[in-house]
Short mmCIF file of C-alpha atoms in Angstrom, two decimals:
data_model
loop_
_atom_site.label_atom_id
_atom_site.label_comp_id
_atom_site.label_asym_id
_atom_site.label_seq_id
_atom_site.Cartn_x
_atom_site.Cartn_y
_atom_site.Cartn_z
CA MET A 1 -0.06 0.03 -0.13
CA MET A 2 2.95 2.28 -0.32
CA GLY A 3 1.99 3.28 -3.88
CA MET A 4 4.53 0.82 -5.38
CA LYS A 5 3.66 -0.07 -8.89
CA SER A 6 4.22 -3.34 -9.68
CA ASP A 7 3.88 -5.63 -13.04
CA ILE A 8 2.85 -8.61 -10.97
CA LYS A 9 -0.48 -9.74 -11.71
CA LEU A 10 -2.62 -10.61 -8.50
CA ILE A 11 -5.76 -12.10 -10.18
CA ASP A 12 -5.32 -14.19 -12.87
CA ASP A 13 -7.76 -14.40 -16.07
CA ASN A 14 -10.03 -16.84 -14.09
CA GLY A 15 -10.39 -14.57 -11.43
CA LEU A 16 -8.48 -16.59 -9.06
CA ARG A 17 -5.39 -14.98 -6.44
CA ILE A 18 -1.84 -15.48 -6.72
CA ASP A 19 -2.07 -18.54 -3.94
CA GLY A 20 -5.10 -20.05 -6.07
CA ARG A 21 -7.64 -18.42 -3.58
CA LEU A 22 -11.31 -17.23 -4.63
CA PRO A 23 -11.60 -13.36 -3.86
CA ASN A 24 -13.70 -14.40 -0.69
CA GLN A 25 -11.67 -17.34 0.60
CA LEU A 26 -9.55 -17.20 3.67
CA ARG A 27 -6.30 -18.81 4.10
CA PRO A 28 -6.27 -22.47 6.06
CA ILE A 29 -6.15 -21.49 9.72
CA LYS A 30 -5.05 -23.84 12.42
CA MET A 31 -5.60 -23.19 16.28
CA GLU A 32 -4.44 -24.58 19.33
CA VAL A 33 -4.71 -23.64 23.25
CA GLY A 34 -2.50 -24.30 25.92
CA VAL A 35 0.90 -24.01 24.45
CA VAL A 36 2.54 -22.25 27.23
CA LYS A 37 2.55 -24.07 30.24
CA ARG A 38 3.68 -21.45 32.51
CA ALA A 39 0.84 -19.06 31.46
CA ASN A 40 -2.58 -18.66 32.90
CA GLY A 41 -4.06 -18.89 29.35
CA SER A 42 -2.15 -19.24 25.92
CA ALA A 43 -2.86 -20.05 22.22
CA TYR A 44 -1.00 -20.61 18.99
CA ILE A 45 -2.03 -19.73 15.55
CA GLU A 46 -1.20 -20.72 11.72
CA TRP A 47 -3.04 -18.77 9.71
CA GLY A 48 -1.54 -19.01 6.21
CA GLY A 49 2.07 -18.44 6.67
CA ASN A 50 1.48 -16.63 10.09
CA LYS A 51 2.85 -18.18 13.09
CA ILE A 52 1.70 -16.56 16.05
CA MET A 53 1.50 -17.34 19.87
CA ALA A 54 -0.45 -15.63 22.54
CA ALA A 55 -0.26 -15.73 26.31
CA VAL A 56 -2.10 -14.27 29.25
CA TYR A 57 -0.97 -13.48 32.54
CA GLY A 58 -3.25 -12.34 35.27
CA PRO A 59 -5.38 -10.61 36.18
CA ARG A 60 -2.66 -9.67 38.78
CA GLU A 61 -1.90 -6.83 40.55
CA ALA A 62 -1.19 -3.95 38.53
CA TYR A 63 2.44 -2.58 38.39
CA PRO A 64 3.59 0.37 38.78
CA LYS A 65 0.96 1.42 40.92
CA HIS A 66 -0.04 4.61 39.04
CA VAL A 67 -1.36 2.57 35.98
CA GLN A 68 -4.17 0.77 38.31
CA GLU A 69 -7.66 1.52 37.57
CA SER A 70 -9.88 1.80 40.63
CA ASP A 71 -13.08 0.43 39.07
CA ARG A 72 -11.52 -1.94 36.53
CA ALA A 73 -8.46 -4.32 34.94
CA ILE A 74 -6.62 -2.69 32.60
CA ILE A 75 -5.58 -4.79 29.59
CA ARG A 76 -2.15 -4.47 28.47
CA ALA A 77 -1.47 -6.13 24.98
CA ARG A 78 1.88 -6.37 23.45
CA TYR A 79 2.17 -7.15 19.71
CA ASN A 80 6.02 -8.03 18.92
CA MET A 81 7.30 -9.20 15.92
CA ALA A 82 10.50 -11.56 16.29
CA ALA A 83 13.69 -10.41 14.69
CA PHE A 84 13.50 -13.31 12.13
CA SER A 85 9.62 -13.37 11.54
CA VAL A 86 10.06 -11.59 8.22
CA ASP A 87 12.31 -11.44 5.43
CA GLU A 88 14.60 -8.51 6.32
CA ARG A 89 15.95 -8.87 9.81
CA LYS A 90 13.60 -6.75 12.14
CA ARG A 91 15.41 -4.60 14.71
CA PRO A 92 14.12 -6.68 18.06
CA GLY A 93 11.96 -4.26 20.67
CA PRO A 94 9.08 -2.19 19.65
CA ASP A 95 8.88 0.00 16.59
CA ARG A 96 6.34 2.96 16.27
CA ARG A 97 4.03 0.26 14.31
CA SER A 98 3.88 -2.08 17.12
CA VAL A 99 3.06 0.53 19.55
CA GLU A 100 0.10 1.46 17.84
CA LEU A 101 -0.87 -2.07 17.32
CA SER A 102 -0.47 -2.63 20.92
CA LYS A 103 -2.87 -0.15 21.78
CA VAL A 104 -5.63 -0.61 19.43
CA ILE A 105 -5.39 -4.33 20.33
CA SER A 106 -5.46 -3.56 23.50
CA GLU A 107 -8.45 -1.38 23.21
CA ALA A 108 -10.35 -3.84 21.25
CA LEU A 109 -9.93 -6.59 24.19
CA THR A 110 -11.22 -4.31 26.95
CA SER A 111 -14.41 -4.04 25.02
CA VAL A 112 -14.98 -7.55 25.21
CA VAL A 113 -13.55 -8.65 28.75
CA PHE A 114 -15.88 -7.92 31.74
CA VAL A 115 -12.84 -5.59 33.24
CA GLU A 116 -14.78 -4.30 36.09
CA LYS A 117 -14.65 -7.41 37.79
CA PHE A 118 -11.13 -7.03 38.43
CA PRO A 119 -10.31 -3.59 39.90
CA ARG A 120 -6.56 -2.81 40.26
CA THR A 121 -5.36 -5.47 38.40
CA ALA A 122 -3.64 -6.04 34.95
CA ILE A 123 -4.18 -8.80 32.35
CA ASP A 124 -1.27 -8.99 30.34
CA VAL A 125 -1.74 -10.38 26.85
CA TYR A 126 1.59 -11.15 25.09
CA ILE A 127 1.58 -11.74 21.39
CA GLU A 128 4.40 -13.12 19.52
CA VAL A 129 4.52 -12.95 15.68
CA LEU A 130 7.10 -15.48 15.06
CA GLN A 131 6.48 -15.73 11.29
CA ALA A 132 4.90 -12.99 9.33
CA ASP A 133 2.80 -13.13 6.12
CA ALA A 134 0.47 -10.33 6.35
CA GLY A 135 -2.56 -10.10 8.36
CA THR A 136 -0.60 -10.53 11.84
CA ARG A 137 -2.82 -7.97 13.98
CA VAL A 138 -5.81 -9.78 13.23
CA ALA A 139 -4.22 -13.25 13.67
CA GLY A 140 -2.75 -11.96 16.58
CA ILE A 141 -6.07 -10.57 18.38
CA THR A 142 -7.61 -14.10 17.44
CA ALA A 143 -4.90 -15.98 19.13
CA ALA A 144 -5.06 -13.36 22.31
CA SER A 145 -9.06 -13.96 22.49
CA LEU A 146 -8.15 -17.94 22.39
CA ALA A 147 -5.94 -17.33 25.11
CA LEU A 148 -8.12 -15.03 27.28
CA ALA A 149 -10.61 -17.81 27.02
CA HIS A 150 -8.11 -20.31 27.83
CA ALA A 151 -7.19 -18.68 30.89
CA GLY A 152 -11.10 -18.51 32.22
CA ILE A 153 -11.23 -14.52 32.05
CA PRO A 154 -14.81 -13.89 31.80
CA MET A 155 -15.78 -12.33 28.55
CA ARG A 156 -19.02 -10.76 26.74
CA ASP A 157 -17.92 -13.15 23.61
CA LEU A 158 -14.69 -14.18 21.70
CA VAL A 159 -13.30 -11.81 19.51
CA VAL A 160 -12.37 -12.41 15.90
CA GLY A 161 -9.88 -10.72 14.03
CA CYS A 162 -10.04 -10.78 10.07
CA ALA A 163 -9.19 -8.34 7.28
CA ALA A 164 -10.11 -7.65 3.57
CA GLY A 165 -8.63 -5.30 1.31
CA LYS A 166 -8.40 -4.80 -2.54
CA VAL A 167 -5.95 -6.02 -4.95
CA ASP A 168 -5.87 -5.18 -8.55
CA GLY A 169 -9.27 -3.59 -8.23
CA VAL A 170 -10.74 -6.41 -6.73
CA VAL A 171 -11.98 -6.67 -3.10
CA VAL A 172 -10.68 -9.63 -1.57
CA LEU A 173 -10.65 -11.39 1.79
CA ASP A 174 -7.41 -11.89 3.94
CA LEU A 175 -4.86 -10.47 2.01
CA ASN A 176 -1.41 -12.38 1.71
CA LYS A 177 2.01 -10.96 1.74
CA GLU A 178 2.36 -10.07 -2.01
CA GLU A 179 -1.37 -8.77 -2.05
CA ASP A 180 -0.78 -6.66 1.30
CA ASN A 181 2.38 -5.27 -0.36
CA PHE A 182 1.00 -4.32 -3.86
CA GLY A 183 -2.61 -4.42 -3.01
CA GLU A 184 -4.46 -1.09 -2.95
CA ALA A 185 -6.08 -1.32 0.41
CA ASP A 186 -5.99 -3.06 3.78
CA VAL A 187 -9.06 -2.96 6.03
CA PRO A 188 -8.05 -5.19 9.23
CA MET A 189 -11.06 -5.68 11.83
CA ALA A 190 -12.04 -7.44 15.03
CA ILE A 191 -15.59 -8.39 15.74
CA LEU A 192 -17.49 -9.76 18.40
CA PRO A 193 -19.67 -12.38 16.26
CA ARG A 194 -22.41 -12.78 18.74
CA THR A 195 -23.67 -9.36 18.42
CA GLY A 196 -21.80 -8.25 14.97
CA GLU A 197 -20.35 -5.30 17.15
CA ILE A 198 -16.86 -3.92 15.79
CA ALA A 199 -13.77 -3.54 18.37
CA LEU A 200 -11.02 -3.05 16.19
CA LEU A 201 -11.35 -1.30 12.71
CA GLN A 202 -8.45 0.31 10.64
CA MET A 203 -7.99 0.79 7.05
CA ASP A 204 -5.31 2.52 4.73
CA GLY A 205 -5.72 2.62 0.87
CA ASP A 206 -7.99 4.02 -1.63
CA LEU A 207 -11.30 2.60 -1.50
CA THR A 208 -14.72 3.95 -2.55
CA TYR A 209 -17.53 3.71 -0.20
CA ASP A 210 -19.36 0.53 -1.91
CA GLU A 211 -15.70 -0.78 -2.15
CA LEU A 212 -14.96 -0.14 1.59
CA THR A 213 -18.40 -1.45 2.77
CA ASN A 214 -17.94 -4.55 0.53
CA ALA A 215 -14.39 -5.46 2.32
CA MET A 216 -16.26 -4.78 5.43
CA GLU A 217 -19.30 -7.32 4.98
CA MET A 218 -16.81 -9.58 3.55
CA ALA A 219 -14.30 -9.91 6.57
CA MET A 220 -17.71 -9.90 8.97
CA ASP A 221 -18.78 -13.05 6.87
CA ALA A 222 -15.40 -14.71 7.36
CA ALA A 223 -15.62 -14.00 11.10
CA ARG A 224 -18.62 -16.16 11.48
CA GLU A 225 -16.41 -18.89 9.95
CA ILE A 226 -13.38 -18.55 12.52
CA TYR A 227 -15.60 -18.12 15.53
CA LYS A 228 -16.73 -21.51 14.76
CA MET A 229 -12.97 -22.54 14.53
CA GLU A 230 -12.26 -20.61 17.84
CA ILE A 231 -15.23 -22.52 19.90
CA GLU A 232 -14.25 -26.06 18.50
CA THR A 233 -10.75 -25.35 19.31
CA LEU A 234 -11.51 -24.59 23.03
CA LYS A 235 -14.34 -27.37 23.28
CA SER A 236 -11.66 -29.94 21.96
CA ALA A 237 -9.17 -28.36 24.46
CA TYR A 238 -11.53 -29.38 27.23
CA ARG A 239 -12.70 -32.39 26.14
CA GLY A 240 -9.00 -33.42 26.12
CA ASP A 241 -9.19 -34.53 22.31
CA ASP A 242 -5.46 -33.83 21.70
CA ASN A 243 -3.64 -32.30 24.61
CA ASP A 244 -3.56 -32.69 28.18
CA ASN A 245 -5.24 -29.36 29.49
CA MET B 1 2.20 8.37 34.54
CA THR B 2 1.25 7.76 31.03
CA THR B 3 -0.24 10.68 29.20
CA LYS B 4 -3.81 10.37 28.94
CA PHE B 5 -5.91 12.04 26.29
CA SER B 6 -8.87 12.53 28.39
CA GLU B 7 -8.45 14.89 31.73
CA GLY B 8 -9.97 11.63 33.39
CA VAL B 9 -12.59 12.67 35.77
CA VAL B 10 -15.46 14.61 34.32
CA ALA B 11 -18.19 14.84 37.03
CA GLU B 12 -21.18 12.37 37.05
CA SER B 13 -23.31 15.48 36.39
CA LYS B 14 -21.55 16.56 33.44
CA ARG B 15 -21.77 13.17 32.07
CA ASP B 16 -25.50 12.81 32.31
CA TYR B 17 -25.64 16.56 31.09
CA ILE B 18 -23.95 15.92 27.93
CA LYS B 19 -26.22 12.99 27.36
CA LYS B 20 -29.54 15.02 28.09
CA LEU B 21 -28.33 17.45 25.70
CA ALA B 22 -27.92 14.86 23.19
CA LEU B 23 -31.62 13.49 23.76
CA GLN B 24 -32.42 16.99 22.88
CA GLY B 25 -30.11 16.95 19.67
CA THR B 26 -27.61 19.42 20.99
CA ARG B 27 -24.19 19.71 22.42
CA ILE B 28 -22.51 21.10 25.60
CA ASP B 29 -21.29 23.98 23.38
CA GLY B 30 -24.14 24.23 21.57
CA ARG B 31 -23.24 22.37 18.05
CA GLY B 32 -25.06 20.22 16.13
CA PHE B 33 -23.88 16.66 15.69
CA ASP B 34 -22.18 17.20 12.53
CA GLU B 35 -21.14 20.66 13.41
CA VAL B 36 -17.22 21.25 13.35
CA ARG B 37 -16.07 23.72 15.99
CA PRO B 38 -14.60 26.58 14.04
CA ILE B 39 -11.31 26.51 12.27
CA LYS B 40 -8.73 29.25 12.37
CA ILE B 41 -5.55 28.80 10.00
CA LYS B 42 -2.53 30.93 9.72
CA THR B 43 -0.38 29.79 7.07
CA GLY B 44 3.50 30.57 6.77
CA PHE B 45 3.80 31.38 10.51
CA ILE B 46 7.08 29.84 11.11
CA LYS B 47 9.56 31.38 8.70
CA ARG B 48 12.24 29.13 9.29
CA ALA B 49 10.20 25.98 8.19
CA ASP B 50 9.74 25.44 4.42
CA GLY B 51 5.76 25.33 5.14
CA SER B 52 3.72 25.89 8.33
CA ALA B 53 0.45 26.20 9.50
CA LEU B 54 -1.16 27.21 12.95
CA VAL B 55 -4.16 25.56 13.18
CA GLU B 56 -7.12 26.45 15.66
CA LEU B 57 -10.03 23.93 16.07
CA GLY B 58 -12.32 25.47 18.71
CA ASP B 59 -9.76 25.92 21.67
CA THR B 60 -7.58 22.90 20.50
CA LYS B 61 -4.25 24.20 19.07
CA VAL B 62 -1.77 22.69 16.78
CA LEU B 63 1.60 24.23 15.17
CA VAL B 64 2.89 22.54 12.16
CA GLY B 65 6.10 22.94 10.40
CA VAL B 66 7.33 21.14 7.34
CA LYS B 67 10.85 21.06 6.55
CA ILE B 68 12.42 19.55 3.54
CA GLU B 69 15.81 18.46 3.02
CA PRO B 70 18.06 16.13 0.41
CA GLY B 71 18.17 12.56 1.31
CA GLU B 72 18.76 9.24 0.40
CA PRO B 73 15.74 7.57 -1.12
CA PHE B 74 14.54 4.01 0.04
CA PRO B 75 16.24 1.37 -1.83
CA ASP B 76 12.76 0.06 -3.00
CA THR B 77 11.56 3.34 -4.20
CA PRO B 78 14.60 4.96 -6.11
CA ASN B 79 12.55 7.41 -7.83
CA MET B 80 10.03 8.68 -5.18
CA GLY B 81 10.44 11.42 -2.37
CA ILE B 82 9.88 10.67 0.99
CA MET B 83 7.76 11.56 3.90
CA THR B 84 7.93 11.19 7.38
CA THR B 85 5.43 12.54 10.25
CA ASN B 86 6.07 13.12 13.74
CA VAL B 87 3.71 14.62 16.99
CA GLU B 88 4.87 16.05 20.05
CA LEU B 89 2.34 16.12 23.05
CA VAL B 90 4.28 19.12 24.76
CA PRO B 91 3.50 19.25 28.42
CA LEU B 92 2.89 23.14 27.91
CA ALA B 93 -0.63 21.78 26.03
CA SER B 94 -1.88 20.17 28.71
CA PRO B 95 -1.80 19.01 32.32
CA THR B 96 -2.21 15.30 31.36
CA PHE B 97 1.07 15.68 28.72
CA GLU B 98 4.17 14.80 30.30
CA PRO B 99 7.91 14.99 28.92
CA GLY B 100 9.97 12.37 27.72
CA PRO B 101 9.94 10.11 24.67
CA PRO B 102 6.64 9.71 22.45
CA SER B 103 3.64 8.16 24.29
CA GLU B 104 1.74 5.70 22.50
CA GLU B 105 -0.98 8.34 22.26
CA ALA B 106 1.61 10.38 20.16
CA ILE B 107 2.52 7.60 18.05
CA GLU B 108 -0.88 6.47 16.99
CA LEU B 109 -1.96 10.05 16.21
CA ALA B 110 1.40 10.79 13.93
CA ARG B 111 0.74 7.37 12.17
CA VAL B 112 -3.27 8.13 11.66
CA VAL B 113 -2.23 11.58 9.97
CA ASP B 114 0.72 10.05 7.99
CA ARG B 115 -1.88 7.30 6.47
CA GLY B 116 -4.34 9.49 5.45
CA ILE B 117 -1.79 11.65 3.44
CA ARG B 118 0.55 8.68 2.49
CA GLU B 119 -2.39 6.55 1.00
CA SER B 120 -4.14 9.42 -0.55
CA HIS B 121 -0.81 10.19 -2.46
CA ALA B 122 -1.68 13.70 -1.17
CA ILE B 123 2.35 14.63 -1.86
CA ASP B 124 3.43 14.06 -5.49
CA LEU B 125 6.19 12.13 -4.33
CA GLU B 126 7.67 11.25 -7.99
CA LYS B 127 8.17 14.59 -8.44
CA LEU B 128 10.46 15.20 -5.56
CA VAL B 129 13.68 13.06 -6.98
CA ILE B 130 16.58 15.26 -7.16
CA GLU B 131 18.82 12.42 -8.69
CA GLU B 132 17.14 8.86 -9.46
CA GLY B 133 18.54 6.22 -6.59
CA GLU B 134 20.94 8.94 -5.14
CA LYS B 135 19.06 11.65 -3.84
CA VAL B 136 15.58 12.76 -3.25
CA TRP B 137 13.84 15.44 -1.24
CA VAL B 138 12.52 14.40 2.38
CA VAL B 139 9.45 15.83 3.84
CA PHE B 140 9.63 16.12 7.41
CA ILE B 141 6.08 16.89 9.14
CA ASP B 142 6.38 17.77 12.47
CA MET B 143 3.06 18.28 14.67
CA HIS B 144 3.35 20.42 17.96
CA VAL B 145 0.41 20.49 20.02
CA LEU B 146 -0.08 23.62 21.80
CA ASP B 147 -3.18 23.27 23.41
CA TYR B 148 -5.22 20.30 24.07
CA HIS B 149 -9.15 20.69 24.05
CA GLY B 150 -9.91 17.40 21.97
CA ASN B 151 -9.95 15.94 18.68
CA LEU B 152 -6.29 16.21 18.06
CA PHE B 153 -6.72 13.75 14.99
CA ASP B 154 -8.26 16.30 13.31
CA ALA B 155 -6.54 19.44 14.20
CA CYS B 156 -3.16 17.74 13.25
CA GLY B 157 -4.38 16.38 10.13
CA ILE B 158 -5.83 19.75 9.14
CA ALA B 159 -2.47 21.45 10.21
CA ALA B 160 -0.46 19.13 8.52
CA LEU B 161 -2.53 19.64 4.87
CA THR B 162 -2.59 23.08 5.19
CA ALA B 163 1.19 23.44 6.06
CA LEU B 164 2.13 20.94 3.07
CA ASN B 165 0.03 22.89 0.99
CA ASP B 166 2.16 26.12 1.85
CA ALA B 167 5.31 24.58 1.71
CA ILE B 168 8.01 25.57 -0.87
CA VAL B 169 10.96 23.08 -2.02
CA PRO B 170 14.06 24.94 -0.71
CA ALA B 171 16.19 23.76 -4.01
CA GLU B 172 18.07 26.97 -4.20
CA ARG B 173 19.46 26.72 -0.37
CA PHE B 174 20.81 23.36 -1.30
CA GLU B 175 22.03 24.58 -4.64
CA VAL B 176 19.86 21.92 -6.85
CA GLY B 177 17.91 24.36 -9.16
CA GLU B 178 14.85 26.74 -8.30
CA ASP B 179 12.50 26.68 -5.58
CA PHE B 180 9.36 25.30 -6.36
CA LYS B 181 5.90 24.72 -4.66
CA LEU B 182 5.66 21.43 -2.90
CA PRO B 183 3.68 19.33 -5.56
CA MET B 184 0.13 18.02 -4.23
CA ASN B 185 -2.21 15.62 -5.64
CA HIS B 186 -4.89 15.13 -2.80
CA TYR B 187 -6.26 16.87 -0.18
CA PRO B 188 -7.23 14.23 2.62
CA VAL B 189 -9.00 15.34 5.69
CA PRO B 190 -9.56 13.32 8.58
CA VAL B 191 -12.96 13.62 10.40
CA THR B 192 -13.33 12.06 13.91
CA PHE B 193 -16.45 10.97 15.60
CA ALA B 194 -16.90 10.02 19.42
CA LYS B 195 -20.00 7.61 20.53
CA ILE B 196 -21.46 9.00 23.91
CA GLY B 197 -24.35 6.77 24.91
CA GLU B 198 -26.05 6.05 21.64
CA TRP B 199 -25.12 9.21 20.18
CA ILE B 200 -22.31 9.71 17.68
CA VAL B 201 -20.71 13.30 17.47
CA ALA B 202 -18.42 14.95 14.98
CA ASP B 203 -15.55 16.64 16.26
CA PRO B 204 -15.79 15.96 20.09
CA ASN B 205 -14.34 18.62 22.26
CA LEU B 206 -12.44 17.83 25.67
CA ASP B 207 -15.63 16.76 27.66
CA GLU B 208 -16.97 14.66 25.19
CA GLU B 209 -13.93 13.02 24.28
CA SER B 210 -13.46 12.23 28.27
CA ILE B 211 -16.76 10.52 28.32
CA ALA B 212 -16.70 8.77 24.90
CA LYS B 213 -17.03 5.02 24.83
CA ALA B 214 -15.26 4.72 21.36
CA ARG B 215 -13.78 7.01 18.55
CA LEU B 216 -13.64 6.56 15.10
CA THR B 217 -11.62 8.50 12.59
CA VAL B 218 -12.00 8.55 8.79
CA THR B 219 -9.93 10.20 6.26
CA THR B 220 -11.48 11.18 2.64
CA SER B 221 -10.30 12.96 -0.25
CA GLU B 222 -11.84 15.40 -2.44
CA GLU B 223 -12.67 12.54 -5.03
CA GLY B 224 -14.88 11.20 -2.29
CA LYS B 225 -12.40 8.15 -1.68
CA ILE B 226 -11.70 6.90 1.72
CA ASN B 227 -7.76 6.72 2.53
CA ALA B 228 -7.51 5.62 6.45
CA MET B 229 -9.82 4.90 9.15
CA GLN B 230 -9.02 4.40 12.95
CA LYS B 231 -11.12 2.85 15.63
CA GLY B 232 -10.01 3.86 19.42
CA LEU B 233 -11.18 3.53 22.92
CA PHE B 234 -12.87 0.70 24.67
CA GLY B 235 -16.30 0.76 23.24
CA THR B 236 -17.45 -0.68 19.90
CA PHE B 237 -19.65 0.23 16.95
CA THR B 238 -21.96 -1.80 14.87
CA TYR B 239 -21.63 -2.44 11.28
CA GLU B 240 -24.46 0.29 10.29
CA GLU B 241 -23.11 3.08 12.72
CA VAL B 242 -19.77 2.62 10.84
CA LYS B 243 -21.48 2.89 7.67
CA LYS B 244 -23.19 6.14 8.77
CA VAL B 245 -20.00 7.72 10.08
CA ILE B 246 -18.38 7.02 7.02
CA ASN B 247 -20.85 8.81 4.90
CA ARG B 248 -20.81 11.72 7.52
CA SER B 249 -16.98 11.99 7.47
CA LEU B 250 -17.30 12.27 3.49
CA SER B 251 -19.86 15.39 3.37
CA ILE B 252 -18.14 16.99 6.64
CA GLY B 253 -14.70 16.09 5.18
CA GLN B 254 -15.59 18.09 2.02
CA LYS B 255 -16.85 21.02 3.88
CA VAL B 256 -14.08 21.42 6.06
CA ARG B 257 -11.61 20.85 2.77
CA GLU B 258 -13.24 23.81 1.05
CA GLN B 259 -12.98 25.94 4.27
CA ILE B 260 -9.51 25.15 5.01
CA LEU B 261 -8.03 25.39 1.47
CA GLY B 262 -9.83 28.67 0.71
CA GLY B 263 -8.04 29.92 3.88
CA ALA B 264 -4.79 28.81 2.96
CA ASP B 265 -4.86 30.31 -0.56
CA GLY B 266 -5.57 33.65 0.59
CA GLU B 267 -2.60 33.67 3.19
CA GLU B 268 -2.63 36.53 5.53
CA ASN B 269 1.07 36.82 6.61
#
């Protein structure tokens, strides 16, 4: 979305995408909870080429003390990319992008957790991007939501992240790396599927009103699909299907 | 303590008062829901800058200085100039701002303004090449918040746009040709909304911002395209609300654009 021109054809003559997907098709998604034994709750997600781990610590007493809120818990999400997660090594530690993403993810998660049940505490949510392939913030918030649920933290709903955008003039769901680099727009969202509320919404690029609403509807439809996967993942963990949690 | 946008405690009575007014279709300062506070613009305010604008949005005040210098292009865009944005929430502007490295609020602000300008291709970066692959113009957009009374997103966005529109590329100073006006393609304007109870108001002032449940900024261009959005705070929006906000932003943005570009053309000093 940097306005780079490219000769790469992102949509072929049959209307298929560079990785063979239809415009409204998600990449393959795999989820698992209970991957960090030390944490109160944790989750791992593979979403296309993304590999992301999330862990929750808390509610625990918030430090330093001045960050405490007397009537609620504060949620501190930290989105962090590993140095080796992208083609060109990323300097470790927070950059401006990750500071912004941590902020909007924290706010989105706060909207769904019953924070008023835990005054003066902090719920720390650590999101580690181990391998990045576009859509890391939405995959990350999906993993974070699973980790919160796995930690037994009371929530109004699960959160589902999903993005849509535009490549080669076509509105498409869930952009991959090439599409993100050379596409015309990206609309990352986080949705509470039960009520359809939107907890995270960002957009960059160049879209008409119709394209934008089209993209948002596509992401919200896909969110319902991902929601089912989330619920199934949590259920199977407690049934003990595939791990000992 | 981390800097907070809101002043924190608005008396419960004020909260109730704002909501009661909303029920009657008005606001604490008497505005309509889509009415933006008065905008005052002084371009050319800083003579040392290559472009500048002092913008007042109601009582909120932001000064933007644009400096333009030769620099190396990014390897993947050898034939394009570079733009960078920065916001400083200086402690002079509010009792809740503190000195130190940029807060997450300042970073978010700068990045949202940046996205609007970058994604709309507001600056014609392709015309900012001095020597392809070697030397290009780097446009530094520095936003200094001077008085915080709510809605810094729009104040900063308007100030950045008018300062850019005022800017001259100082080629003579660097002995690379004649000075020329910074080439602009588009004029993106952000419009920010706050959700208070079930009401959604444009350009929230400090009182409104401090009780808002959710915030949504939509940046649109003169072509009626949407170039950037950013949702903030702990509440949510329904899809229907978002669609309405986008439409409102398109029409409010158009009005603001006419107003500020008219003002920027008729420079007063």
